mmCIF file of C-alpha atoms and ligand atoms in Angstrom:
data_model
loop_
_atom_site.group_PDB
_atom_site.id
_atom_site.type_symbol
_atom_site.label_atom_id
_atom_site.label_comp_id
_atom_site.label_asym_id
_atom_site.label_seq_id
_atom_site.Cartn_x
_atom_site.Cartn_y
_atom_site.Cartn_z
ATOM 1 C CA MET A 1 -2.014 -19.877 15.228
ATOM 2 C CA ARG A 2 -1.207 -16.788 13.224
ATOM 3 C CA THR A 3 -4.043 -14.246 13.484
ATOM 4 C CA LYS A 4 -4.648 -11.788 10.527
ATOM 5 C CA SER A 5 -2.842 -9.034 12.662
ATOM 6 C CA ASP A 6 0.308 -10.966 13.021
ATOM 7 C CA ILE A 7 1.252 -10.154 9.277
ATOM 8 C CA ASN A 8 3.585 -7.140 9.631
ATOM 9 C CA ILE A 9 4.550 -4.737 6.914
ATOM 10 C CA LYS A 10 8.130 -3.444 6.490
ATOM 11 C CA PHE A 11 8.294 0.232 6.127
ATOM 12 C CA CYS A 12 11.197 1.902 4.404
ATOM 13 C CA ALA A 13 10.107 5.595 4.597
ATOM 14 C CA ARG A 14 10.939 8.832 6.470
ATOM 15 C CA ILE A 15 7.700 10.480 7.879
ATOM 16 C CA ARG A 16 8.071 14.139 7.093
ATOM 17 C CA GLY A 17 5.888 17.021 8.372
ATOM 18 C CA VAL A 18 4.678 14.970 11.425
ATOM 19 C CA ARG A 19 5.796 15.981 14.963
ATOM 20 C CA GLN A 20 5.548 12.848 17.071
ATOM 21 C CA GLU A 21 5.464 13.352 20.830
ATOM 22 C CA THR A 22 6.654 10.724 23.343
ATOM 23 C CA ASN A 23 3.406 10.601 25.331
ATOM 24 C CA GLY A 24 1.175 8.768 22.701
ATOM 25 C CA MET A 25 0.418 11.683 20.583
ATOM 26 C CA ILE A 26 1.137 12.347 16.745
ATOM 27 C CA GLU A 27 0.382 15.952 15.794
ATOM 28 C CA THR A 28 -0.359 16.926 12.300
ATOM 29 C CA ARG A 29 -1.662 19.791 10.443
ATOM 30 C CA PHE A 30 -5.083 18.089 10.591
ATOM 31 C CA THR A 31 -5.012 17.763 14.480
ATOM 32 C CA ARG A 32 -4.039 21.457 14.651
ATOM 33 C CA GLU A 33 -6.385 22.881 12.312
ATOM 34 C CA PHE A 34 -9.385 20.471 13.398
ATOM 35 C CA ASN A 35 -8.519 20.659 17.055
ATOM 36 C CA VAL A 36 -8.544 16.934 17.580
ATOM 37 C CA ARG A 37 -6.100 15.033 19.877
ATOM 38 C CA HIS A 38 -5.375 12.185 17.295
ATOM 39 C CA PRO A 39 -5.193 12.217 13.435
ATOM 40 C CA ILE A 40 -7.931 9.834 13.188
ATOM 41 C CA VAL A 41 -11.616 10.294 11.690
ATOM 42 C CA GLN A 42 -14.578 8.118 11.943
ATOM 43 C CA GLY A 43 -16.491 9.007 8.809
ATOM 44 C CA GLY A 44 -20.210 8.878 8.213
ATOM 45 C CA MET A 45 -21.815 5.558 8.356
ATOM 46 C CA GLN A 46 -25.586 4.980 7.096
ATOM 47 C CA TRP A 47 -27.464 3.294 10.070
ATOM 48 C CA VAL A 48 -24.360 3.203 12.197
ATOM 49 C CA GLY A 49 -23.221 6.747 12.768
ATOM 50 C CA ARG A 50 -25.350 7.224 15.718
ATOM 51 C CA ALA A 51 -24.765 9.110 19.193
ATOM 52 C CA GLU A 52 -23.766 5.636 20.858
ATOM 53 C CA LEU A 53 -20.780 5.490 18.375
ATOM 54 C CA VAL A 54 -19.806 9.002 17.811
ATOM 55 C CA ALA A 55 -19.657 10.151 21.582
ATOM 56 C CA PRO A 56 -17.085 7.650 22.567
ATOM 57 C CA VAL A 57 -15.050 8.341 19.282
ATOM 58 C CA ALA A 58 -15.140 11.946 20.447
ATOM 59 C CA ASP A 59 -14.126 11.125 24.147
ATOM 60 C CA ALA A 60 -11.033 8.991 22.715
ATOM 61 C CA GLY A 61 -9.700 12.019 21.017
ATOM 62 C CA ALA A 62 -10.621 11.297 17.473
ATOM 63 C CA LEU A 63 -13.102 13.190 15.153
ATOM 64 C CA GLY A 64 -16.558 11.245 14.828
ATOM 65 C CA PHE A 65 -19.318 12.178 12.494
ATOM 66 C CA LEU A 66 -23.070 11.539 13.123
ATOM 67 C CA THR A 67 -24.699 10.471 9.855
ATOM 68 C CA ALA A 68 -27.302 12.969 9.151
ATOM 69 C CA LEU A 69 -29.455 10.867 6.733
ATOM 70 C CA THR A 70 -29.699 8.049 9.200
ATOM 71 C CA GLN A 71 -32.118 10.356 10.927
ATOM 72 C CA PRO A 72 -35.436 10.214 9.113
ATOM 73 C CA THR A 73 -36.157 13.976 9.389
ATOM 74 C CA PRO A 74 -34.039 17.209 10.173
ATOM 75 C CA GLU A 75 -35.709 17.467 13.366
ATOM 76 C CA ALA A 76 -34.618 14.089 14.373
ATOM 77 C CA LEU A 77 -31.118 14.988 13.476
ATOM 78 C CA VAL A 78 -31.458 17.916 15.785
ATOM 79 C CA LYS A 79 -32.323 15.695 18.538
ATOM 80 C CA GLU A 80 -29.577 13.117 17.795
ATOM 81 C CA ILE A 81 -27.001 16.076 17.908
ATOM 82 C CA ALA A 82 -28.340 17.082 21.419
ATOM 83 C CA ARG A 83 -28.319 13.236 22.576
ATOM 84 C CA CYS A 84 -24.723 13.065 21.450
ATOM 85 C CA ARG A 85 -24.038 16.253 23.413
ATOM 86 C CA GLU A 86 -25.444 14.561 26.553
ATOM 87 C CA LEU A 87 -22.999 11.676 26.019
ATOM 88 C CA THR A 88 -19.783 13.720 25.497
ATOM 89 C CA ASP A 89 -18.539 17.152 25.996
ATOM 90 C CA GLN A 90 -16.120 16.799 23.171
ATOM 91 C CA GLU A 91 -16.554 18.181 19.625
ATOM 92 C CA PHE A 92 -17.946 15.902 16.880
ATOM 93 C CA GLY A 93 -19.190 16.635 13.379
ATOM 94 C CA VAL A 94 -22.039 15.652 11.009
ATOM 95 C CA ASN A 95 -21.829 13.667 7.805
ATOM 96 C CA LEU A 96 -23.897 15.032 4.993
ATOM 97 C CA THR A 97 -23.965 12.470 2.151
ATOM 98 C CA ILE A 98 -25.159 13.900 -1.199
ATOM 99 C CA LEU A 99 -26.439 11.074 -3.471
ATOM 100 C CA PRO A 100 -28.577 10.864 -6.490
ATOM 101 C CA ALA A 101 -32.019 10.016 -5.628
ATOM 102 C CA ILE A 102 -35.351 9.943 -7.462
ATOM 103 C CA SER A 103 -36.935 11.912 -4.562
ATOM 104 C CA PRO A 104 -33.780 13.582 -2.795
ATOM 105 C CA PRO A 105 -33.956 14.041 1.015
ATOM 106 C CA PRO A 106 -34.483 17.680 1.994
ATOM 107 C CA TYR A 107 -30.816 18.546 1.963
ATOM 108 C CA ALA A 108 -31.251 22.281 2.647
ATOM 109 C CA GLU A 109 -33.282 21.351 5.791
ATOM 110 C CA TYR A 110 -30.647 19.027 6.909
ATOM 111 C CA ARG A 111 -28.090 21.474 6.439
ATOM 112 C CA ALA A 112 -30.160 24.208 8.368
ATOM 113 C CA ALA A 113 -30.373 21.599 11.269
ATOM 114 C CA ILE A 114 -26.614 21.196 11.251
ATOM 115 C CA ILE A 115 -25.873 24.984 11.427
ATOM 116 C CA GLU A 116 -28.701 25.717 13.903
ATOM 117 C CA SER A 117 -27.454 23.020 16.140
ATOM 118 C CA GLY A 118 -24.056 24.861 16.337
ATOM 119 C CA ILE A 119 -21.913 22.016 14.830
ATOM 120 C CA ARG A 120 -18.327 23.069 13.917
ATOM 121 C CA THR A 121 -17.254 20.430 11.326
ATOM 122 C CA VAL A 122 -19.070 18.774 8.602
ATOM 123 C CA GLU A 123 -18.074 15.913 6.235
ATOM 124 C CA THR A 124 -19.870 16.075 2.886
ATOM 125 C CA ALA A 125 -19.602 13.051 0.696
ATOM 126 C CA GLY A 126 -21.016 11.859 -2.706
ATOM 127 C CA PHE A 127 -21.924 14.759 -5.202
ATOM 128 C CA SER A 128 -20.129 18.183 -4.979
ATOM 129 C CA PRO A 129 -20.687 20.300 -1.863
ATOM 130 C CA ALA A 130 -20.869 23.340 -3.805
ATOM 131 C CA GLU A 131 -24.415 24.289 -3.257
ATOM 132 C CA HIS A 132 -23.999 23.861 0.558
ATOM 133 C CA MET A 133 -20.447 25.692 0.967
ATOM 134 C CA PRO A 134 -21.792 29.129 1.271
ATOM 135 C CA ALA A 135 -24.205 28.358 4.034
ATOM 136 C CA PHE A 136 -21.597 26.424 5.956
ATOM 137 C CA LYS A 137 -18.828 29.053 5.412
ATOM 138 C CA ALA A 138 -21.104 31.664 6.495
ATOM 139 C CA ALA A 139 -21.651 29.941 9.898
ATOM 140 C CA GLY A 140 -17.942 29.237 10.223
ATOM 141 C CA ILE A 141 -18.071 25.490 9.798
ATOM 142 C CA LYS A 142 -15.084 23.568 8.645
ATOM 143 C CA VAL A 143 -15.941 21.283 5.789
ATOM 144 C CA ILE A 144 -14.090 18.115 5.000
ATOM 145 C CA HIS A 145 -15.193 16.805 1.456
ATOM 146 C CA LYS A 146 -14.921 13.118 0.894
ATOM 147 C CA CYS A 147 -14.359 11.975 -2.858
ATOM 148 C CA THR A 148 -12.700 9.315 -4.704
ATOM 149 C CA SER A 149 -10.372 10.928 -7.224
ATOM 150 C CA VAL A 150 -7.723 13.493 -7.461
ATOM 151 C CA ARG A 151 -9.741 15.769 -9.899
ATOM 152 C CA HIS A 152 -12.590 15.847 -7.314
ATOM 153 C CA ALA A 153 -10.218 16.668 -4.548
ATOM 154 C CA VAL A 154 -8.842 19.720 -6.357
ATOM 155 C CA LYS A 155 -12.175 20.710 -7.460
ATOM 156 C CA ALA A 156 -13.392 20.480 -3.778
ATOM 157 C CA GLU A 157 -10.353 22.673 -2.823
ATOM 158 C CA SER A 158 -11.049 25.111 -5.299
ATOM 159 C CA LEU A 159 -14.658 25.506 -3.729
ATOM 160 C CA GLY A 160 -13.164 26.436 -0.334
ATOM 161 C CA VAL A 161 -13.244 23.149 1.649
ATOM 162 C CA ASP A 162 -10.850 22.975 4.662
ATOM 163 C CA ALA A 163 -9.701 19.435 4.109
ATOM 164 C CA VAL A 164 -10.562 16.585 1.606
ATOM 165 C CA SER A 165 -10.969 12.892 2.740
ATOM 166 C CA ILE A 166 -10.011 10.864 -0.191
ATOM 167 C CA ASP A 167 -11.453 7.072 -0.406
ATOM 168 C CA GLY A 168 -9.362 4.560 -2.243
ATOM 169 C CA PHE A 169 -10.656 1.661 -4.132
ATOM 170 C CA GLU A 170 -10.492 -0.556 -1.001
ATOM 171 C CA CYS A 171 -13.090 1.383 0.916
ATOM 172 C CA ALA A 172 -16.396 0.342 2.116
ATOM 173 C CA GLY A 173 -19.314 2.137 0.294
ATOM 174 C CA HIS A 174 -18.852 4.057 -2.689
ATOM 175 C CA PRO A 175 -15.284 3.751 -4.331
ATOM 176 C CA GLY A 176 -16.066 5.738 -7.403
ATOM 177 C CA GLU A 177 -15.589 4.236 -10.873
ATOM 178 C CA ASP A 178 -11.714 4.771 -11.352
ATOM 179 C CA ASP A 179 -10.673 1.632 -9.360
ATOM 180 C CA VAL A 180 -7.324 3.402 -8.124
ATOM 181 C CA PRO A 181 -6.373 2.162 -4.755
ATOM 182 C CA GLY A 182 -5.080 4.506 -1.911
ATOM 183 C CA LEU A 183 -1.359 3.795 -2.242
ATOM 184 C CA VAL A 184 -1.361 5.664 -5.580
ATOM 185 C CA LEU A 185 -4.470 7.662 -4.838
ATOM 186 C CA ILE A 186 -3.317 9.466 -1.652
ATOM 187 C CA ALA A 187 0.129 10.036 -3.054
ATOM 188 C CA ALA A 188 -1.176 11.252 -6.387
ATOM 189 C CA ALA A 189 -3.597 13.857 -4.372
ATOM 190 C CA ALA A 190 -0.830 15.006 -2.218
ATOM 191 C CA ARG A 191 0.927 16.226 -5.226
ATOM 192 C CA ARG A 192 -2.029 18.367 -6.254
ATOM 193 C CA VAL A 193 -3.975 19.466 -2.978
ATOM 194 C CA SER A 194 -2.831 22.023 -0.458
ATOM 195 C CA VAL A 195 -5.488 21.531 2.261
ATOM 196 C CA PRO A 196 -4.925 18.630 4.769
ATOM 197 C CA ILE A 197 -5.733 15.394 3.260
ATOM 198 C CA VAL A 198 -7.420 12.564 5.050
ATOM 199 C CA ALA A 199 -6.558 9.098 3.764
ATOM 200 C CA SER A 200 -9.581 6.747 3.639
ATOM 201 C CA GLY A 201 -10.299 3.269 2.688
ATOM 202 C CA GLY A 202 -8.462 -0.050 3.642
ATOM 203 C CA ILE A 203 -7.103 1.663 6.956
ATOM 204 C CA ALA A 204 -7.653 -0.441 10.146
ATOM 205 C CA ASP A 205 -4.517 -0.113 12.354
ATOM 206 C CA ALA A 206 -1.352 1.788 13.033
ATOM 207 C CA ARG A 207 0.302 0.394 9.982
ATOM 208 C CA GLY A 208 -2.448 2.001 7.712
ATOM 209 C CA LEU A 209 -1.924 5.333 9.822
ATOM 210 C CA ILE A 210 1.842 5.374 9.311
ATOM 211 C CA ALA A 211 1.431 4.430 5.629
ATOM 212 C CA ALA A 212 -0.913 7.142 5.028
ATOM 213 C CA LEU A 213 1.280 9.775 6.660
ATOM 214 C CA ALA A 214 4.303 8.561 4.521
ATOM 215 C CA LEU A 215 2.041 8.966 1.270
ATOM 216 C CA GLY A 216 1.339 12.672 2.217
ATOM 217 C CA ALA A 217 -1.915 12.367 4.092
ATOM 218 C CA ASP A 218 -2.398 14.289 7.391
ATOM 219 C CA ALA A 219 -4.990 11.964 9.075
ATOM 220 C CA VAL A 220 -6.775 8.748 8.405
ATOM 221 C CA ASN A 221 -10.484 7.897 7.977
ATOM 222 C CA MET A 222 -11.962 4.542 9.087
ATOM 223 C CA GLY A 223 -15.439 3.101 8.620
ATOM 224 C CA THR A 224 -15.106 -0.849 8.652
ATOM 225 C CA ARG A 225 -12.864 -0.666 11.847
ATOM 226 C CA PHE A 226 -15.171 1.569 13.853
ATOM 227 C CA LEU A 227 -18.287 -0.705 12.639
ATOM 228 C CA CYS A 228 -16.391 -3.592 14.454
ATOM 229 C CA THR A 229 -16.171 -1.992 17.818
ATOM 230 C CA VAL A 230 -18.150 -2.655 21.194
ATOM 231 C CA GLU A 231 -20.135 0.778 20.899
ATOM 232 C CA ALA A 232 -21.113 0.492 17.205
ATOM 233 C CA PRO A 233 -24.980 0.090 17.249
ATOM 234 C CA VAL A 234 -25.224 -2.755 15.092
ATOM 235 C CA HIS A 235 -26.149 -6.665 15.862
ATOM 236 C CA GLU A 236 -23.158 -8.719 17.193
ATOM 237 C CA ASN A 237 -23.398 -11.004 14.200
ATOM 238 C CA VAL A 238 -22.189 -8.135 11.931
ATOM 239 C CA LYS A 239 -18.950 -7.754 14.001
ATOM 240 C CA ARG A 240 -18.449 -11.418 14.233
ATOM 241 C CA LYS A 241 -18.799 -11.614 10.418
ATOM 242 C CA ILE A 242 -16.098 -8.891 9.852
ATOM 243 C CA VAL A 243 -13.571 -10.701 12.508
ATOM 244 C CA GLU A 244 -14.157 -13.919 10.424
ATOM 245 C CA ALA A 245 -13.782 -12.320 6.949
ATOM 246 C CA ASN A 246 -10.804 -11.716 4.726
ATOM 247 C CA GLU A 247 -10.037 -9.231 2.005
ATOM 248 C CA ARG A 248 -11.839 -11.338 -0.717
ATOM 249 C CA ASP A 249 -15.091 -11.189 1.176
ATOM 250 C CA THR A 250 -16.484 -7.969 -0.498
ATOM 251 C CA THR A 251 -18.485 -7.524 -3.645
ATOM 252 C CA LEU A 252 -18.822 -4.696 -5.987
ATOM 253 C CA ILE A 253 -22.315 -3.966 -7.137
ATOM 254 C CA PHE A 254 -23.940 -1.537 -9.340
ATOM 255 C CA ARG A 255 -20.845 -1.557 -11.615
ATOM 256 C CA THR A 256 -22.962 -1.435 -14.948
ATOM 257 C CA LEU A 257 -25.017 1.453 -13.482
ATOM 258 C CA HIS A 258 -21.755 3.363 -12.864
ATOM 259 C CA ASN A 259 -22.553 3.751 -9.152
ATOM 260 C CA THR A 260 -20.235 1.176 -7.691
ATOM 261 C CA ALA A 261 -20.657 0.244 -4.008
ATOM 262 C CA ARG A 262 -18.598 -2.027 -1.973
ATOM 263 C CA VAL A 263 -20.600 -4.312 0.217
ATOM 264 C CA ALA A 264 -20.233 -7.627 2.001
ATOM 265 C CA THR A 265 -20.281 -10.750 -0.103
ATOM 266 C CA ASN A 266 -23.670 -12.546 0.610
ATOM 267 C CA THR A 267 -26.480 -14.193 -1.199
ATOM 268 C CA VAL A 268 -28.143 -10.732 -2.010
ATOM 269 C CA SER A 269 -25.145 -8.979 -3.308
ATOM 270 C CA ARG A 270 -24.181 -12.040 -5.492
ATOM 271 C CA GLU A 271 -27.895 -12.006 -6.933
ATOM 272 C CA VAL A 272 -27.663 -8.385 -7.792
ATOM 273 C CA VAL A 273 -24.395 -8.636 -9.552
ATOM 274 C CA GLU A 274 -25.811 -11.537 -11.580
ATOM 275 C CA ILE A 275 -28.988 -9.820 -12.400
ATOM 276 C CA LEU A 276 -27.183 -6.608 -13.573
ATOM 277 C CA ARG A 277 -24.418 -8.639 -15.342
ATOM 278 C CA ALA A 278 -27.073 -10.298 -17.347
ATOM 279 C CA GLY A 279 -28.453 -6.993 -18.637
ATOM 280 C CA GLY A 280 -30.892 -6.150 -15.881
ATOM 281 C CA GLU A 281 -31.727 -2.568 -14.953
ATOM 282 C CA PHE A 282 -31.990 -0.901 -11.590
ATOM 283 C CA ASP A 283 -35.566 -1.604 -11.582
ATOM 284 C CA ASP A 284 -34.854 -5.452 -11.576
ATOM 285 C CA VAL A 285 -32.923 -5.220 -8.308
ATOM 286 C CA ARG A 286 -34.788 -2.297 -6.670
ATOM 287 C CA ASP A 287 -36.544 -4.473 -4.064
ATOM 288 C CA LEU A 288 -33.114 -6.634 -3.241
ATOM 289 C CA VAL A 289 -31.272 -3.299 -2.704
ATOM 290 C CA ALA A 290 -33.834 -1.453 -0.740
ATOM 291 C CA GLY A 291 -32.103 0.502 2.133
ATOM 292 C CA VAL A 292 -34.443 -0.937 4.718
ATOM 293 C CA ARG A 293 -33.196 -4.496 4.118
ATOM 294 C CA GLY A 294 -29.737 -3.442 4.705
ATOM 295 C CA ARG A 295 -30.822 -1.738 8.016
ATOM 296 C CA GLU A 296 -32.531 -4.974 9.134
ATOM 297 C CA VAL A 297 -29.048 -6.616 8.821
ATOM 298 C CA TYR A 298 -27.745 -4.286 11.401
ATOM 299 C CA GLU A 299 -30.738 -4.728 13.506
ATOM 300 C CA THR A 300 -31.544 -8.370 13.488
ATOM 301 C CA GLY A 301 -28.139 -9.930 12.680
ATOM 302 C CA ASP A 302 -29.652 -11.805 9.718
ATOM 303 C CA MET A 303 -26.578 -11.505 7.524
ATOM 304 C CA GLU A 304 -28.298 -12.641 4.313
ATOM 305 C CA ARG A 305 -31.338 -10.260 4.679
ATOM 306 C CA GLY A 306 -29.971 -7.438 2.535
ATOM 307 C CA LEU A 307 -26.939 -5.573 1.435
ATOM 308 C CA TRP A 308 -24.573 -4.412 4.056
ATOM 309 C CA THR A 309 -21.563 -2.061 3.660
ATOM 310 C CA VAL A 310 -17.943 -3.230 4.541
ATOM 311 C CA GLY A 311 -14.607 -2.608 3.052
ATOM 312 C CA GLN A 312 -11.626 -4.820 2.387
ATOM 313 C CA SER A 313 -9.910 -3.681 5.508
ATOM 314 C CA GLN A 314 -11.850 -6.402 7.371
ATOM 315 C CA ALA A 315 -9.021 -8.664 6.476
ATOM 316 C CA LEU A 316 -6.987 -6.626 9.098
ATOM 317 C CA ILE A 317 -9.486 -6.887 11.836
ATOM 318 C CA ASP A 318 -9.176 -9.716 14.579
ATOM 319 C CA ASP A 319 -11.216 -8.370 17.510
ATOM 320 C CA ILE A 320 -13.988 -6.091 18.691
ATOM 321 C CA PRO A 321 -12.510 -3.511 20.949
ATOM 322 C CA THR A 322 -14.084 -0.513 22.527
ATOM 323 C CA VAL A 323 -13.480 2.667 20.864
ATOM 324 C CA ALA A 324 -11.241 4.042 23.514
ATOM 325 C CA GLU A 325 -9.119 0.692 23.195
ATOM 326 C CA LEU A 326 -8.958 0.964 19.637
ATOM 327 C CA VAL A 327 -7.897 4.644 19.229
ATOM 328 C CA ALA A 328 -5.386 4.290 22.156
ATOM 329 C CA ARG A 329 -4.021 1.139 20.598
ATOM 330 C CA ILE A 330 -3.576 2.724 17.080
ATOM 331 C CA VAL A 331 -1.734 5.694 18.562
ATOM 332 C CA ALA A 332 0.491 3.600 20.714
ATOM 333 C CA GLU A 333 1.486 1.274 17.876
ATOM 334 C CA ALA A 334 2.036 4.126 15.415
ATOM 335 C CA GLU A 335 4.435 5.614 17.949
ATOM 336 C CA ASP A 336 6.140 2.271 18.207
ATOM 337 C CA LEU A 337 6.212 1.754 14.393
ATOM 338 C CA ILE A 338 7.943 5.057 14.021
ATOM 339 C CA THR A 339 10.504 4.669 16.862
ATOM 340 C CA THR A 340 11.253 1.081 16.695
ATOM 341 C CA ARG A 341 10.826 0.058 13.244
ATOM 342 C CA LEU A 342 11.107 3.165 10.771
ATOM 343 C CA SER A 343 13.836 5.179 12.590
ATOM 344 C CA PRO A 344 16.382 2.398 12.774
ATOM 345 C CA LEU A 345 15.980 1.921 9.055
ATOM 346 C CA VAL A 346 17.797 5.032 8.365
ATOM 347 C CA SER A 347 21.493 4.425 8.348
ATOM 348 C CA ALA A 348 23.959 6.870 10.219
ATOM 349 C CA GLU A 349 25.110 8.337 6.839
ATOM 350 C CA GLY A 350 21.700 8.923 5.736
ATOM 351 C CA ARG A 351 20.980 11.111 8.824
HETATM 352 C C1 LIG B 1 -21.573 0.433 7.270
HETATM 353 C C2 LIG B 1 -20.920 1.609 6.537
HETATM 354 C C3 LIG B 1 -21.881 2.584 6.086
HETATM 355 C C4 LIG B 1 -21.313 3.751 5.353
HETATM 356 N N1 LIG B 1 -21.947 4.793 5.058
HETATM 357 C C5 LIG B 1 -21.549 5.889 4.483
HETATM 358 C C6 LIG B 1 -22.540 7.060 4.362
HETATM 359 O O1 LIG B 1 -23.679 7.160 4.553
HETATM 360 N N2 LIG B 1 -21.944 8.181 3.925
HETATM 361 C C7 LIG B 1 -20.492 8.328 3.656
HETATM 362 O O2 LIG B 1 -20.115 9.392 3.221
HETATM 363 N N3 LIG B 1 -19.778 7.165 3.986
HETATM 364 C C8 LIG B 1 -20.216 5.950 4.259
HETATM 365 N N4 LIG B 1 -19.553 5.008 4.405
HETATM 366 C C9 LIG B 1 -17.953 5.046 4.299
HETATM 367 C C10 LIG B 1 -17.150 5.571 5.364
HETATM 368 O O3 LIG B 1 -17.504 6.900 5.826
HETATM 369 C C11 LIG B 1 -15.600 5.535 4.887
HETATM 370 O O4 LIG B 1 -15.338 6.345 3.772
HETATM 371 C C12 LIG B 1 -15.233 4.041 4.589
HETATM 372 O O5 LIG B 1 -15.725 3.128 5.244
HETATM 373 C C13 LIG B 1 -13.507 3.997 4.536
HETATM 374 O O6 LIG B 1 -13.170 2.784 4.149
HETATM 375 P P1 LIG B 1 -12.988 1.537 5.255
HETATM 376 O O7 LIG B 1 -14.257 0.990 5.417
HETATM 377 O O8 LIG B 1 -11.839 0.709 4.491
HETATM 378 O O9 LIG B 1 -12.376 2.303 6.498
HETATM 379 C C14 LIG B 1 -19.973 3.925 5.135
HETATM 380 C C15 LIG B 1 -19.149 2.817 5.582
HETATM 381 C C16 LIG B 1 -19.552 1.816 6.443
HETATM 382 C C17 LIG B 1 -18.520 0.573 6.838
#
């Protein structure tokens, strides 16, 4: 039987600005400037971005991010950073997601916890990182701002971020309201942005990495793929569901509220869409969308308990590897794609 990963994509592109070495390394501006072995990022994931996952990502030579707001308090984040350091001697970062909230978390205190813990790299996401930039820069921290549009990437660059991570419409979580998929978004951003670009959304394997590099990105960010690894601290049912699922098994919620999120299709996400489509307001779905119910999905494996975040890239996922296996496989297959599939496409006259 053909598995989802048997489907190959033919590339007809030259990879520019990428030095590819023979010992399983692809070196880009991103790997040099962020001092990581591989151009692969594991972005922030609410309830998932904990030390158990981030430490093996760091050990594998990729850039992993603990998710600040998964920790209930800034003090708990300090402890989580220390716990992660006990599990790895490699560098890792912290994601600070800035979202609209009726009673926002104490962002300044989380920021202080990150700085005081000596973290060298931060992934900001959601709203503009403007208010956090002076403190991070004063502490010598590199900031990667994750956004969903070219205009926000340009804005982030003008604020002094060190890289932008750009989520295409395929992504898990918040794809924004423009509905522009990565194939256009990354290439369009590469025309306007000078700092390194991390392509995010819809990437789960070497084909995605190579495509992203061809589009002008310097690295890739993956959420869904890392969620489906041995070390991801979520119930086995979540991982099995991802392996079974295809590209049509996600649902966009909160469209009418202009705060779109891509989540798994289940009874809860269907009900939320129906209520809002019928003219409902946030208050009408507040209980259904409660974060604690989503957290219970990951903890108990009851896949209908609440909303859980996943992207269209689940269509490309067939297995539950360890993080080390995953990263090594992506790098090896990327090297193979360049040498055995792409290079031969260039005719002798074209060289
Ligand atoms: C379970 C899960 C939770 C996520 N939570 C966050 C979050 O709290 N903050 C954030 O910036 N991004 C979050 N994301 C988005 C990822 O960091 C990443 O941008 C996205 O997953 C990329 O798309 P992909 O899933 O197709 O790889 C989450 C993604 C997943 C799968």
